[in-house]
Short mmCIF file of C-alpha atoms and ligand atoms in Angstrom, two decimals:
data_model
loop_
_atom_site.label_atom_id
_atom_site.label_comp_id
_atom_site.label_asym_id
_atom_site.label_seq_id
_atom_site.Cartn_x
_atom_site.Cartn_y
_atom_site.Cartn_z
CA UNK A 1 -11.47 -111.99 -48.07
CA UNK A 2 -14.86 -111.76 -46.43
CA UNK A 3 -15.16 -113.99 -43.35
CA UNK A 4 -18.35 -115.32 -41.77
CA UNK A 5 -18.88 -117.06 -38.48
CA UNK A 6 -21.30 -119.38 -40.23
CA UNK A 7 -21.16 -120.02 -43.98
CA UNK A 8 -23.83 -122.13 -45.64
CA UNK A 9 -23.62 -123.63 -49.14
CA UNK A 10 -27.07 -124.23 -50.67
CA UNK A 11 -30.25 -122.20 -50.35
CA UNK A 12 -33.10 -124.69 -50.41
CA UNK A 13 -34.95 -126.48 -47.57
CA UNK A 14 -31.87 -127.44 -45.54
CA UNK A 15 -29.83 -124.30 -46.27
CA UNK A 16 -32.53 -121.80 -45.31
CA UNK A 17 -33.46 -123.78 -42.18
CA UNK A 18 -29.80 -124.03 -41.14
CA UNK A 19 -29.38 -120.26 -41.56
CA UNK A 20 -32.48 -119.37 -39.57
CA UNK A 21 -31.63 -121.85 -36.80
CA UNK A 22 -28.01 -120.65 -36.60
CA UNK A 23 -29.34 -117.12 -36.07
CA UNK A 24 -31.46 -118.28 -33.09
CA UNK A 25 -28.42 -119.74 -31.39
CA UNK A 26 -26.00 -116.98 -32.47
CA UNK A 27 -27.75 -113.61 -32.40
CA UNK A 28 -24.59 -111.62 -33.16
CA UNK A 29 -22.89 -113.91 -35.67
CA UNK A 30 -22.20 -113.03 -39.29
CA UNK A 31 -24.14 -115.65 -41.20
CA UNK A 32 -23.81 -115.93 -44.99
CA UNK A 33 -25.58 -118.26 -47.40
CA UNK A 34 -24.17 -118.99 -50.85
CA UNK A 35 -26.52 -120.47 -53.41
CA UNK A 36 -26.31 -121.23 -57.10
CA UNK A 37 -29.65 -119.91 -58.22
CA UNK A 38 -31.28 -116.46 -58.19
CA UNK A 39 -34.69 -117.95 -57.35
CA UNK A 40 -35.08 -121.05 -55.20
CA UNK A 41 -38.04 -123.35 -55.75
CA UNK A 42 -40.13 -124.85 -52.97
CA UNK A 43 -38.96 -128.35 -53.85
CA UNK A 44 -42.08 -130.21 -52.70
CA UNK A 45 -44.29 -127.83 -54.67
CA UNK A 46 -42.65 -128.63 -58.02
CA UNK A 47 -45.31 -131.10 -59.28
CA UNK A 48 -48.06 -128.59 -58.43
CA UNK A 49 -46.63 -126.06 -60.88
CA UNK A 50 -48.22 -128.10 -63.67
CA UNK A 51 -51.90 -128.57 -62.88
CA UNK A 52 -52.55 -126.35 -59.85
CA UNK A 53 -50.26 -123.33 -59.42
CA UNK A 54 -49.55 -122.73 -63.12
CA UNK A 55 -46.01 -121.31 -63.05
CA UNK A 56 -42.68 -121.91 -61.27
CA UNK A 57 -42.70 -118.22 -60.25
CA UNK A 58 -45.52 -118.95 -57.80
CA UNK A 59 -43.58 -121.75 -56.15
CA UNK A 60 -40.56 -119.99 -54.66
CA UNK A 61 -39.00 -119.85 -51.19
CA UNK A 62 -39.26 -116.15 -50.28
CA UNK A 63 -35.94 -114.43 -49.58
CA UNK A 64 -37.78 -112.55 -46.80
CA UNK A 65 -37.14 -115.60 -44.59
CA UNK A 66 -33.40 -114.90 -44.77
CA UNK A 67 -33.83 -111.13 -44.57
CA UNK A 68 -35.90 -111.39 -41.37
CA UNK A 69 -33.17 -113.44 -39.72
CA UNK A 70 -30.40 -111.06 -40.73
CA UNK A 71 -28.76 -113.65 -42.99
CA UNK A 72 -26.75 -112.31 -45.93
CA UNK A 73 -27.01 -114.27 -49.15
CA UNK A 74 -24.95 -114.33 -52.30
CA UNK A 75 -26.00 -115.90 -55.60
CA UNK A 76 -22.87 -117.73 -56.73
CA UNK A 77 -21.75 -121.32 -57.15
CA UNK A 78 -19.15 -122.66 -54.75
CA UNK A 79 -16.43 -124.44 -56.73
CA UNK A 80 -14.05 -125.57 -54.01
CA UNK A 81 -13.35 -125.69 -50.29
CA UNK A 82 -9.89 -124.98 -48.90
CA UNK A 83 -10.09 -126.71 -45.53
CA UNK A 84 -6.66 -125.49 -44.42
CA UNK A 85 -7.51 -121.86 -45.10
CA UNK A 86 -11.12 -122.43 -43.95
CA UNK A 87 -12.51 -120.73 -47.03
CA UNK A 88 -14.45 -121.47 -50.20
CA UNK A 89 -14.05 -120.09 -53.71
CA UNK A 90 -16.87 -119.38 -56.11
CA UNK A 91 -17.49 -119.35 -59.85
CA UNK A 92 -17.83 -115.55 -59.61
CA UNK A 93 -14.23 -115.30 -58.34
CA UNK A 94 -15.08 -114.69 -54.68
CA UNK A 95 -13.37 -116.18 -51.64
CA UNK A 96 -15.40 -116.53 -48.44
CA UNK A 97 -13.87 -117.52 -45.12
CA UNK A 98 -15.71 -119.41 -42.41
CA UNK A 99 -15.46 -120.44 -38.77
CA UNK A 100 -18.10 -123.08 -39.36
CA UNK A 101 -19.28 -124.33 -42.77
CA UNK A 102 -22.61 -126.10 -43.34
CA UNK A 103 -22.98 -128.01 -46.60
CA UNK A 104 -26.56 -128.31 -47.84
CA UNK A 105 -25.84 -129.03 -51.49
CA UNK A 106 -28.88 -131.30 -51.84
CA UNK A 107 -29.48 -133.90 -54.50
CA UNK A 108 -29.67 -134.34 -58.24
CA UNK A 109 -32.14 -136.51 -60.16
CA UNK A 110 -31.17 -140.07 -61.01
CA UNK A 111 -31.16 -140.73 -64.74
CA UNK A 112 -31.89 -144.39 -65.52
CA UNK A 113 -29.30 -146.17 -67.69
CA UNK A 114 -31.85 -146.60 -70.50
CA UNK A 115 -31.11 -146.04 -74.16
CA UNK A 116 -32.73 -142.75 -75.19
CA UNK A 117 -32.76 -141.22 -71.70
CA UNK A 118 -30.99 -138.18 -73.19
CA UNK A 119 -33.59 -137.55 -75.93
CA UNK A 120 -35.32 -134.18 -76.15
CA UNK A 121 -38.52 -133.96 -74.05
CA UNK A 122 -37.31 -136.56 -71.55
CA UNK A 123 -37.39 -134.70 -68.24
CA UNK A 124 -35.58 -135.63 -65.05
CA UNK A 125 -36.78 -133.28 -62.30
CA UNK A 126 -34.10 -130.61 -61.96
CA UNK A 127 -34.93 -128.04 -59.27
CA UNK A 128 -34.43 -125.11 -61.60
CA UNK A 129 -36.96 -122.43 -62.54
CA UNK A 130 -35.92 -122.13 -66.22
CA UNK A 131 -35.82 -125.90 -66.71
CA UNK A 132 -39.26 -126.42 -65.16
CA UNK A 133 -40.73 -123.55 -67.18
CA UNK A 134 -39.39 -125.23 -70.36
CA UNK A 135 -41.04 -128.46 -69.27
CA UNK A 136 -44.32 -126.63 -68.68
CA UNK A 137 -44.18 -125.08 -72.17
CA UNK A 138 -43.52 -128.52 -73.69
CA UNK A 139 -46.36 -130.14 -71.74
CA UNK A 140 -48.80 -127.47 -72.96
CA UNK A 141 -48.18 -128.67 -76.56
CA UNK A 142 -48.01 -132.39 -75.73
CA UNK A 143 -50.49 -135.27 -76.08
CA UNK A 144 -48.98 -138.39 -74.55
CA UNK A 145 -47.07 -138.31 -71.28
CA UNK A 146 -45.32 -141.33 -69.82
CA UNK A 147 -44.07 -141.11 -66.25
CA UNK A 148 -41.35 -143.60 -65.33
CA UNK A 149 -41.55 -144.32 -61.59
CA UNK A 150 -44.62 -144.71 -59.40
CA UNK A 151 -43.21 -143.31 -56.16
CA UNK A 152 -44.63 -140.12 -54.70
CA UNK A 153 -42.90 -137.84 -57.22
CA UNK A 154 -44.11 -139.87 -60.21
CA UNK A 155 -47.63 -140.15 -58.86
CA UNK A 156 -47.86 -136.41 -58.10
CA UNK A 157 -46.62 -135.53 -61.59
CA UNK A 158 -49.09 -137.95 -63.20
CA UNK A 159 -51.97 -136.47 -61.22
CA UNK A 160 -50.97 -132.89 -62.06
CA UNK A 161 -50.48 -133.67 -65.77
CA UNK A 162 -53.98 -135.19 -65.81
CA UNK A 163 -55.31 -131.96 -64.29
CA UNK A 164 -53.79 -129.96 -67.16
CA UNK A 165 -56.36 -131.58 -69.48
CA UNK A 166 -55.84 -132.84 -73.04
CA UNK A 167 -53.05 -135.24 -72.07
CA UNK A 168 -53.07 -139.04 -71.88
CA UNK A 169 -50.99 -140.00 -68.88
CA UNK A 170 -49.40 -143.39 -68.16
CA UNK A 171 -47.26 -144.44 -65.20
CA UNK A 172 -44.73 -147.30 -65.42
CA UNK A 173 -43.66 -148.84 -62.11
CA UNK A 174 -41.49 -151.93 -61.72
CA UNK A 175 -42.91 -152.82 -58.28
CA UNK A 176 -46.37 -154.42 -57.97
CA UNK A 177 -47.92 -151.13 -56.80
CA UNK A 178 -47.52 -147.36 -56.82
CA UNK A 179 -46.11 -145.98 -53.55
CA UNK A 180 -45.24 -149.54 -52.53
CA UNK A 181 -42.09 -148.54 -50.63
CA UNK A 182 -44.09 -146.16 -48.43
CA UNK A 183 -47.47 -147.84 -47.91
CA UNK A 184 -48.98 -151.27 -47.38
CA UNK A 185 -50.92 -152.80 -50.25
CA UNK A 186 -54.49 -151.69 -49.34
CA UNK A 187 -53.44 -148.01 -49.17
CA UNK A 188 -51.53 -148.36 -52.47
CA UNK A 189 -54.66 -149.87 -54.01
CA UNK A 190 -56.74 -146.88 -52.84
CA UNK A 191 -54.20 -144.49 -54.37
CA UNK A 192 -54.21 -146.44 -57.63
CA UNK A 193 -58.00 -146.34 -57.79
CA UNK A 194 -57.91 -142.54 -57.29
CA UNK A 195 -55.34 -142.17 -60.09
CA UNK A 196 -57.37 -144.37 -62.44
CA UNK A 197 -60.52 -142.36 -61.67
CA UNK A 198 -58.61 -139.36 -63.03
CA UNK A 199 -57.97 -141.23 -66.28
CA UNK A 200 -54.37 -142.19 -65.56
CA UNK A 201 -53.28 -145.56 -66.91
CA UNK A 202 -51.11 -147.57 -64.55
CA UNK A 203 -48.63 -150.18 -65.76
CA UNK A 204 -47.50 -151.86 -62.54
CA UNK A 205 -44.93 -154.65 -62.31
CA UNK A 206 -43.60 -153.47 -65.68
CA UNK A 207 -40.20 -152.14 -66.64
CA UNK A 208 -39.07 -149.65 -69.25
CA UNK A 209 -36.43 -151.06 -71.60
CA UNK A 210 -35.71 -148.06 -73.81
CA UNK A 211 -36.84 -144.55 -74.60
CA UNK A 212 -37.32 -144.31 -78.34
CA UNK A 213 -37.13 -141.37 -80.72
CA UNK A 214 -35.12 -139.55 -83.29
CA UNK A 215 -33.81 -136.46 -81.55
CA UNK A 216 -37.12 -136.08 -79.72
CA UNK A 217 -38.83 -138.83 -77.77
CA UNK A 218 -41.67 -140.65 -79.55
CA UNK A 219 -42.27 -143.76 -77.39
CA UNK A 220 -41.23 -145.82 -74.41
CA UNK A 221 -40.55 -149.48 -75.00
CA UNK A 222 -41.23 -151.90 -72.17
CA UNK A 223 -39.28 -155.04 -71.36
CA UNK A 224 -42.20 -157.17 -72.59
CA UNK A 225 -42.05 -155.45 -75.99
CA UNK A 226 -45.08 -153.17 -75.63
CA UNK A 227 -44.50 -149.66 -76.96
CA UNK A 228 -46.20 -146.65 -75.37
CA UNK A 229 -46.53 -143.52 -77.48
CA UNK A 230 -44.95 -140.54 -75.74
CA UNK A 231 -44.10 -136.99 -76.69
CA UNK A 232 -43.04 -136.27 -73.08
CA UNK A 233 -41.35 -138.63 -70.62
CA UNK A 234 -40.99 -137.66 -66.97
CA UNK A 235 -38.39 -139.49 -64.90
CA UNK A 236 -39.39 -139.95 -61.27
CA UNK A 237 -37.04 -142.70 -60.16
CA UNK A 238 -35.28 -140.96 -57.29
CA UNK A 239 -32.29 -138.76 -56.54
CA UNK A 240 -28.60 -139.05 -55.75
CA UNK A 241 -26.84 -136.95 -53.11
CA UNK A 242 -24.89 -134.03 -54.57
CA UNK A 243 -21.50 -134.72 -52.98
CA UNK A 244 -18.89 -133.60 -55.52
CA UNK A 245 -17.88 -130.44 -53.61
CA UNK A 246 -17.41 -132.41 -50.36
CA UNK A 247 -15.63 -135.22 -52.15
CA UNK A 248 -13.18 -132.89 -53.86
CA UNK A 249 -12.46 -131.28 -50.49
CA UNK A 250 -11.39 -134.70 -49.16
CA UNK A 251 -14.29 -135.20 -46.75
CA UNK A 252 -15.46 -138.76 -46.08
CA UNK A 253 -18.15 -139.39 -48.68
CA UNK A 254 -20.09 -142.35 -50.00
CA UNK A 255 -21.31 -141.31 -53.44
CA UNK A 256 -24.54 -143.30 -53.04
CA UNK A 257 -25.28 -142.65 -49.36
CA UNK A 258 -24.02 -139.07 -49.07
CA UNK A 259 -21.50 -137.06 -47.07
CA UNK A 260 -20.57 -139.04 -43.94
CA UNK A 261 -21.85 -137.35 -40.78
CA UNK A 262 -22.07 -138.33 -37.13
CA UNK A 263 -25.17 -138.02 -34.93
CA UNK A 264 -24.45 -134.29 -34.53
CA UNK A 265 -24.26 -133.71 -38.31
CA UNK A 266 -20.47 -133.17 -38.20
CA UNK A 267 -18.53 -134.34 -41.23
CA UNK A 268 -15.03 -135.83 -41.01
CA UNK A 269 -13.78 -132.21 -40.66
CA UNK A 270 -14.90 -130.84 -37.26
CA UNK A 271 -15.46 -127.33 -38.73
CA UNK A 272 -17.76 -128.61 -41.47
CA UNK A 273 -21.32 -129.86 -41.01
CA UNK A 274 -23.68 -131.33 -43.60
CA UNK A 275 -27.46 -131.65 -43.64
CA UNK A 276 -30.28 -132.52 -46.00
CA UNK A 277 -30.27 -134.59 -49.17
CA UNK A 278 -26.47 -134.35 -49.54
CA UNK A 279 -25.82 -135.95 -46.14
CA UNK A 280 -25.74 -139.62 -45.31
CA UNK A 281 -28.41 -140.74 -42.87
CA UNK A 282 -29.37 -143.75 -40.90
CA UNK A 283 -32.72 -145.34 -40.36
CA UNK A 284 -34.34 -144.58 -36.98
CA UNK A 285 -35.39 -148.21 -36.55
CA UNK A 286 -32.50 -150.29 -37.85
CA UNK A 287 -29.54 -147.89 -37.62
CA UNK A 288 -28.67 -148.89 -41.19
CA UNK A 289 -28.05 -146.34 -43.98
CA UNK A 290 -31.38 -144.83 -45.06
CA UNK A 291 -32.20 -143.93 -48.67
CA UNK A 292 -34.93 -141.47 -47.56
CA UNK A 293 -34.69 -138.05 -49.22
CA UNK A 294 -37.39 -135.77 -47.83
CA UNK A 295 -37.54 -132.04 -47.21
CA UNK A 296 -38.90 -132.68 -43.72
CA UNK A 297 -35.86 -134.81 -42.86
CA UNK A 298 -33.59 -132.22 -44.49
CA UNK A 299 -35.00 -129.45 -42.29
CA UNK A 300 -34.74 -131.53 -39.11
CA UNK A 301 -31.10 -132.29 -39.88
CA UNK A 302 -30.46 -128.61 -40.60
CA UNK A 303 -31.94 -127.69 -37.19
CA UNK A 304 -29.65 -130.23 -35.56
CA UNK A 305 -26.52 -129.12 -37.45
CA UNK A 306 -27.07 -125.41 -36.83
CA UNK A 307 -27.66 -125.97 -33.09
CA UNK A 308 -24.37 -127.85 -32.74
CA UNK A 309 -21.94 -125.36 -34.29
CA UNK A 310 -20.13 -124.48 -31.05
CA UNK A 311 -21.66 -126.81 -28.44
CA UNK A 312 -23.28 -130.17 -29.07
CA UNK A 313 -26.93 -129.52 -28.22
CA UNK A 314 -28.95 -131.82 -30.47
CA UNK A 315 -28.52 -135.42 -31.58
CA UNK A 316 -30.03 -136.93 -34.72
CA UNK A 317 -32.22 -139.91 -33.78
CA UNK A 318 -32.24 -141.14 -37.41
CA UNK A 319 -34.83 -140.79 -40.14
CA UNK A 320 -38.32 -142.06 -39.29
CA UNK A 321 -39.70 -141.18 -42.72
CA UNK A 322 -42.97 -139.29 -42.50
CA UNK A 323 -44.60 -138.47 -45.80
CA UNK A 324 -47.97 -137.57 -47.20
CA UNK A 325 -49.43 -136.83 -50.60
CA UNK A 326 -52.70 -136.37 -52.39
CA UNK A 327 -54.00 -138.09 -55.51
CA UNK A 328 -57.29 -136.85 -56.86
CA UNK A 329 -59.44 -136.31 -53.78
CA UNK A 330 -57.64 -138.90 -51.71
CA UNK A 331 -55.02 -137.79 -49.17
CA UNK A 332 -52.70 -140.46 -47.89
CA UNK A 333 -49.64 -140.67 -45.75
CA UNK A 334 -47.31 -142.94 -43.91
CA UNK A 335 -44.99 -142.60 -40.92
CA UNK A 336 -42.26 -145.03 -39.96
CA UNK A 337 -42.39 -148.67 -40.99
CA UNK A 338 -45.14 -150.26 -43.02
CA UNK A 339 -46.34 -153.63 -41.74
CA UNK A 340 -44.54 -155.25 -44.66
CA UNK A 341 -41.24 -153.44 -43.99
CA UNK A 342 -41.42 -154.22 -40.26
CA UNK A 343 -41.93 -157.92 -40.91
CA UNK A 344 -39.13 -157.92 -43.51
CA UNK A 345 -36.85 -156.29 -40.91
CA UNK A 346 -37.57 -159.23 -38.60
CA UNK A 347 -39.97 -157.53 -36.16
CA UNK A 348 -42.99 -159.36 -34.82
CA UNK A 349 -45.78 -156.82 -35.19
CA UNK A 350 -49.45 -156.41 -34.43
CA UNK A 351 -51.61 -153.94 -36.31
CA UNK A 352 -54.82 -152.13 -35.44
CA UNK A 353 -57.11 -150.25 -37.81
CA UNK A 354 -60.00 -147.80 -37.40
CA UNK A 355 -62.08 -145.88 -39.91
CA UNK A 356 -64.55 -143.10 -39.06
CA UNK A 357 -65.80 -139.80 -40.49
CA UNK A 358 -63.32 -136.98 -39.91
CA UNK A 359 -66.11 -134.74 -38.53
CA UNK A 360 -69.14 -135.51 -36.41
CA UNK A 361 -71.92 -136.12 -37.08
CA UNK A 362 -70.94 -137.56 -40.45
CA UNK A 363 -73.46 -135.31 -42.23
CA UNK A 364 -71.36 -132.19 -41.41
CA UNK A 365 -70.22 -130.36 -44.57
CA UNK A 366 -67.00 -131.59 -46.21
CA UNK A 367 -66.81 -134.78 -44.17
CA UNK A 368 -64.66 -137.65 -45.48
CA UNK A 369 -64.01 -141.07 -44.08
CA UNK A 370 -60.57 -141.22 -42.54
CA UNK A 371 -58.80 -144.54 -42.04
CA UNK A 372 -55.86 -145.16 -39.71
CA UNK A 373 -53.66 -148.23 -39.46
CA UNK A 374 -51.07 -148.46 -36.69
CA UNK A 375 -48.22 -150.95 -36.49
CA UNK A 376 -46.87 -152.02 -33.06
CA UNK A 377 -44.00 -154.20 -32.01
CA UNK A 378 -45.56 -157.13 -30.16
CA UNK A 379 -42.89 -157.59 -27.50
CA UNK A 380 -43.10 -154.07 -26.02
CA UNK A 381 -46.29 -152.67 -27.63
CA UNK A 382 -44.29 -149.69 -28.98
CA UNK A 383 -45.56 -148.04 -32.16
CA UNK A 384 -43.25 -148.40 -35.18
CA UNK A 385 -45.48 -147.18 -37.99
CA UNK A 386 -48.80 -145.84 -39.15
CA UNK A 387 -50.70 -145.04 -42.31
CA UNK A 388 -53.64 -142.73 -42.86
CA UNK A 389 -55.88 -142.12 -45.85
CA UNK A 390 -58.95 -140.00 -46.34
CA UNK A 391 -59.51 -136.25 -46.18
CA UNK A 392 -57.34 -133.18 -45.65
CA UNK A 393 -56.52 -133.86 -41.99
CA UNK A 394 -54.47 -136.87 -43.14
CA UNK A 395 -51.28 -134.78 -43.41
CA UNK A 396 -51.32 -133.60 -39.80
CA UNK A 397 -52.48 -136.96 -38.41
CA UNK A 398 -49.54 -138.65 -40.09
CA UNK A 399 -47.23 -136.05 -38.56
CA UNK A 400 -48.77 -136.80 -35.20
CA UNK A 401 -48.11 -140.52 -35.69
CA UNK A 402 -44.51 -139.61 -36.56
CA UNK A 403 -44.22 -137.80 -33.20
CA UNK A 404 -45.69 -140.82 -31.37
CA UNK A 405 -43.08 -143.03 -33.05
CA UNK A 406 -40.28 -140.65 -32.08
CA UNK A 407 -41.54 -140.70 -28.47
CA UNK A 408 -41.74 -144.52 -28.55
CA UNK A 409 -45.35 -144.40 -27.38
CA UNK A 410 -47.01 -147.69 -26.47
CA UNK A 411 -50.43 -148.86 -27.61
CA UNK A 412 -51.76 -148.35 -24.05
CA UNK A 413 -50.49 -144.75 -23.98
CA UNK A 414 -52.01 -144.00 -27.37
CA UNK A 415 -55.34 -145.58 -26.39
CA UNK A 416 -55.57 -143.21 -23.42
CA UNK A 417 -54.03 -140.04 -24.78
CA UNK A 418 -56.18 -136.96 -24.43
CA UNK A 419 -57.60 -135.39 -27.55
CA UNK A 420 -59.54 -132.24 -28.28
CA UNK A 421 -62.46 -132.81 -30.63
CA UNK A 422 -64.93 -130.55 -32.39
CA UNK A 423 -67.82 -131.44 -34.75
CA UNK A 424 -66.58 -129.22 -37.58
CA UNK A 425 -62.92 -130.10 -37.19
CA UNK A 426 -62.28 -133.66 -36.00
CA UNK A 427 -63.67 -137.15 -35.62
CA UNK A 428 -65.80 -137.66 -32.54
CA UNK A 429 -64.06 -138.60 -29.30
CA UNK A 430 -65.87 -141.95 -29.43
CA UNK A 431 -64.62 -142.73 -32.94
CA UNK A 432 -61.19 -141.00 -32.80
CA UNK A 433 -59.26 -143.14 -35.26
CA UNK A 434 -55.75 -143.16 -33.74
CA UNK A 435 -57.10 -144.08 -30.31
CA UNK A 436 -59.36 -146.80 -31.68
CA UNK A 437 -56.67 -148.26 -33.93
CA UNK A 438 -54.48 -148.61 -30.80
CA UNK A 439 -57.39 -150.19 -28.88
CA UNK A 440 -57.96 -152.65 -31.71
CA UNK A 441 -54.28 -153.60 -31.78
CA UNK A 442 -54.37 -154.10 -28.00
CA UNK A 443 -57.40 -156.36 -28.44
CA UNK A 444 -55.45 -158.41 -30.95
CA UNK A 445 -52.42 -158.61 -28.62
CA UNK A 446 -54.59 -159.85 -25.76
CA UNK A 447 -56.38 -162.44 -27.89
CA UNK A 448 -53.29 -163.97 -29.51
C1 FAD B 1 -40.76 -133.20 -57.42
C2 FAD B 1 -40.38 -133.36 -55.97
C3 FAD B 1 -41.36 -133.38 -55.00
C4 FAD B 1 -41.03 -133.55 -53.66
N1 FAD B 1 -42.01 -133.55 -52.72
C5 FAD B 1 -41.68 -133.67 -51.41
C6 FAD B 1 -42.69 -133.62 -50.40
O1 FAD B 1 -43.89 -133.47 -50.68
N2 FAD B 1 -42.30 -133.73 -49.10
C7 FAD B 1 -40.98 -133.89 -48.75
O2 FAD B 1 -40.67 -133.96 -47.55
N3 FAD B 1 -40.01 -133.94 -49.70
C8 FAD B 1 -40.32 -133.84 -51.00
N4 FAD B 1 -39.33 -133.89 -51.95
C9 FAD B 1 -37.93 -134.06 -51.53
C10 FAD B 1 -37.34 -132.70 -51.23
O3 FAD B 1 -37.47 -131.90 -52.34
C11 FAD B 1 -35.87 -132.79 -50.85
O4 FAD B 1 -35.72 -133.70 -49.80
C12 FAD B 1 -35.36 -131.42 -50.44
O5 FAD B 1 -35.35 -130.56 -51.55
C13 FAD B 1 -33.96 -131.48 -49.86
O6 FAD B 1 -33.56 -130.18 -49.56
P1 FAD B 1 -32.02 -129.80 -49.55
O7 FAD B 1 -31.94 -128.38 -49.09
O8 FAD B 1 -31.25 -130.82 -48.78
O9 FAD B 1 -31.52 -129.96 -51.06
P2 FAD B 1 -31.98 -129.31 -52.43
O10 FAD B 1 -33.41 -128.95 -52.39
O11 FAD B 1 -31.51 -130.24 -53.49
O12 FAD B 1 -31.16 -127.95 -52.51
C14 FAD B 1 -29.78 -127.88 -52.65
C15 FAD B 1 -29.38 -126.44 -52.86
O13 FAD B 1 -27.96 -126.32 -52.90
C16 FAD B 1 -27.58 -125.55 -54.02
N5 FAD B 1 -26.21 -125.93 -54.39
C17 FAD B 1 -25.77 -127.17 -54.69
N6 FAD B 1 -24.44 -127.14 -54.95
C18 FAD B 1 -24.07 -125.84 -54.80
C19 FAD B 1 -22.83 -125.17 -54.93
N7 FAD B 1 -21.70 -125.83 -55.27
N8 FAD B 1 -22.80 -123.84 -54.71
C20 FAD B 1 -23.92 -123.16 -54.35
N9 FAD B 1 -25.14 -123.76 -54.23
C21 FAD B 1 -25.18 -125.08 -54.44
C22 FAD B 1 -28.62 -125.91 -55.04
O14 FAD B 1 -28.61 -125.04 -56.10
C23 FAD B 1 -29.88 -125.85 -54.15
O15 FAD B 1 -30.27 -124.54 -53.89
C24 FAD B 1 -39.66 -133.71 -53.30
C25 FAD B 1 -38.67 -133.69 -54.29
C26 FAD B 1 -39.00 -133.51 -55.61
C27 FAD B 1 -37.92 -133.48 -56.66
#
């Protein structure tokens, strides 16, 4: 039996990051990664296969990342863990021993309990090259696409399908707005306008009742009786943690929340860690279980797990939830709590907003207006959330807001933090949106 100091199951965002991080802390260790698939997709790039990149083959995590870190990898599915023998067995008949095991088995798409969900040309998003290529081939011959779910996955698929041309695209969402769990209403409304400008029809506050067809899908029936023609249905309603391996090994698992882990990413077995979509997580703000499933969170957890294999070096502060996306020409993103979520959680909050061109003067080439909204807790002026929409710098500004949240920055600190600005690259120092949004919130706090 081959034995590794560190054995990792799963080769996507969390698995690769865990392997590379483990190498940094353990230069001489034997590190092995076992993964089911020959080629691993960049999970967040999956929607962009359809209208932008053109093929799953151009959306792969390069194996060079593992090679450079001296990580061995084997393409094989792990079928069981023998915790007493500290080894795993694989579908290919192999047995691999470990000193430390990191489970990064990820998530699987949720299939709604709707009649007809198993019809041909109804596509949950499996992270599998062959499956996604089949979906691409089907879409190329299709006319009417219905996307069920208006979260970021549904919205990105709708936008990419519209870019393919020749398709009518409709999105069904049961909440009042697209992206409503991640953004406050005005930002959702901007995203919806951008989708509609691209010809996408939005059916908000509506529910699918059944997927209809005879072998192949032909329509989606809504609860109010309306029938939408469809020769392709895309399911974007979320994912469930892939916990069967951990569960069968007798680890503490909650099938909905994930594999139970402590703040150091240790499972109920001290030799076994878990990270990424398969692991349970708690919300940074409330400490309650968090349903967030993001690659960025997965990679952070993997960095924590892999640093703690022999000594506890890093602690998980909980998931803040930083995300961004793009619909049409509008980039938008959100970090931490929306104003709505903060109020629902019982926080008294004050918000500040600022909009300005993202370059200066505003007549510089490729300038867009960029709007920032920050959410602060009134009692201590600490930032708990922020949303940005506008041009391409949105993604990094949202990340920056995420860092401010993690550092528990106050409105006064943000209003006086030092920025570098340049006409071709940023807003002007006078109009710098994050600073001015904090100033505006401070004004509101002083007035009320
Ligand atoms: C369409 C789409 C778009 C997304 N966009 C974004 C985005 O823009 N930003 C963002 O932050 N997040 C995004 N996400 C979420 C992100 O994809 C996930 O959070 C991320 O993939 C989690 O990574 P992971 O490594 O934990 O799990 P996964 O990516 O699910 O990978 C799990 C891996 O484990 C392997 N595996 C499982 N069981 C076994 C076994 N028994 N033996 C061997 N191998 C096994 C799997 O084959 C796979 O390689 C998106 C998700 C989807 C579906």
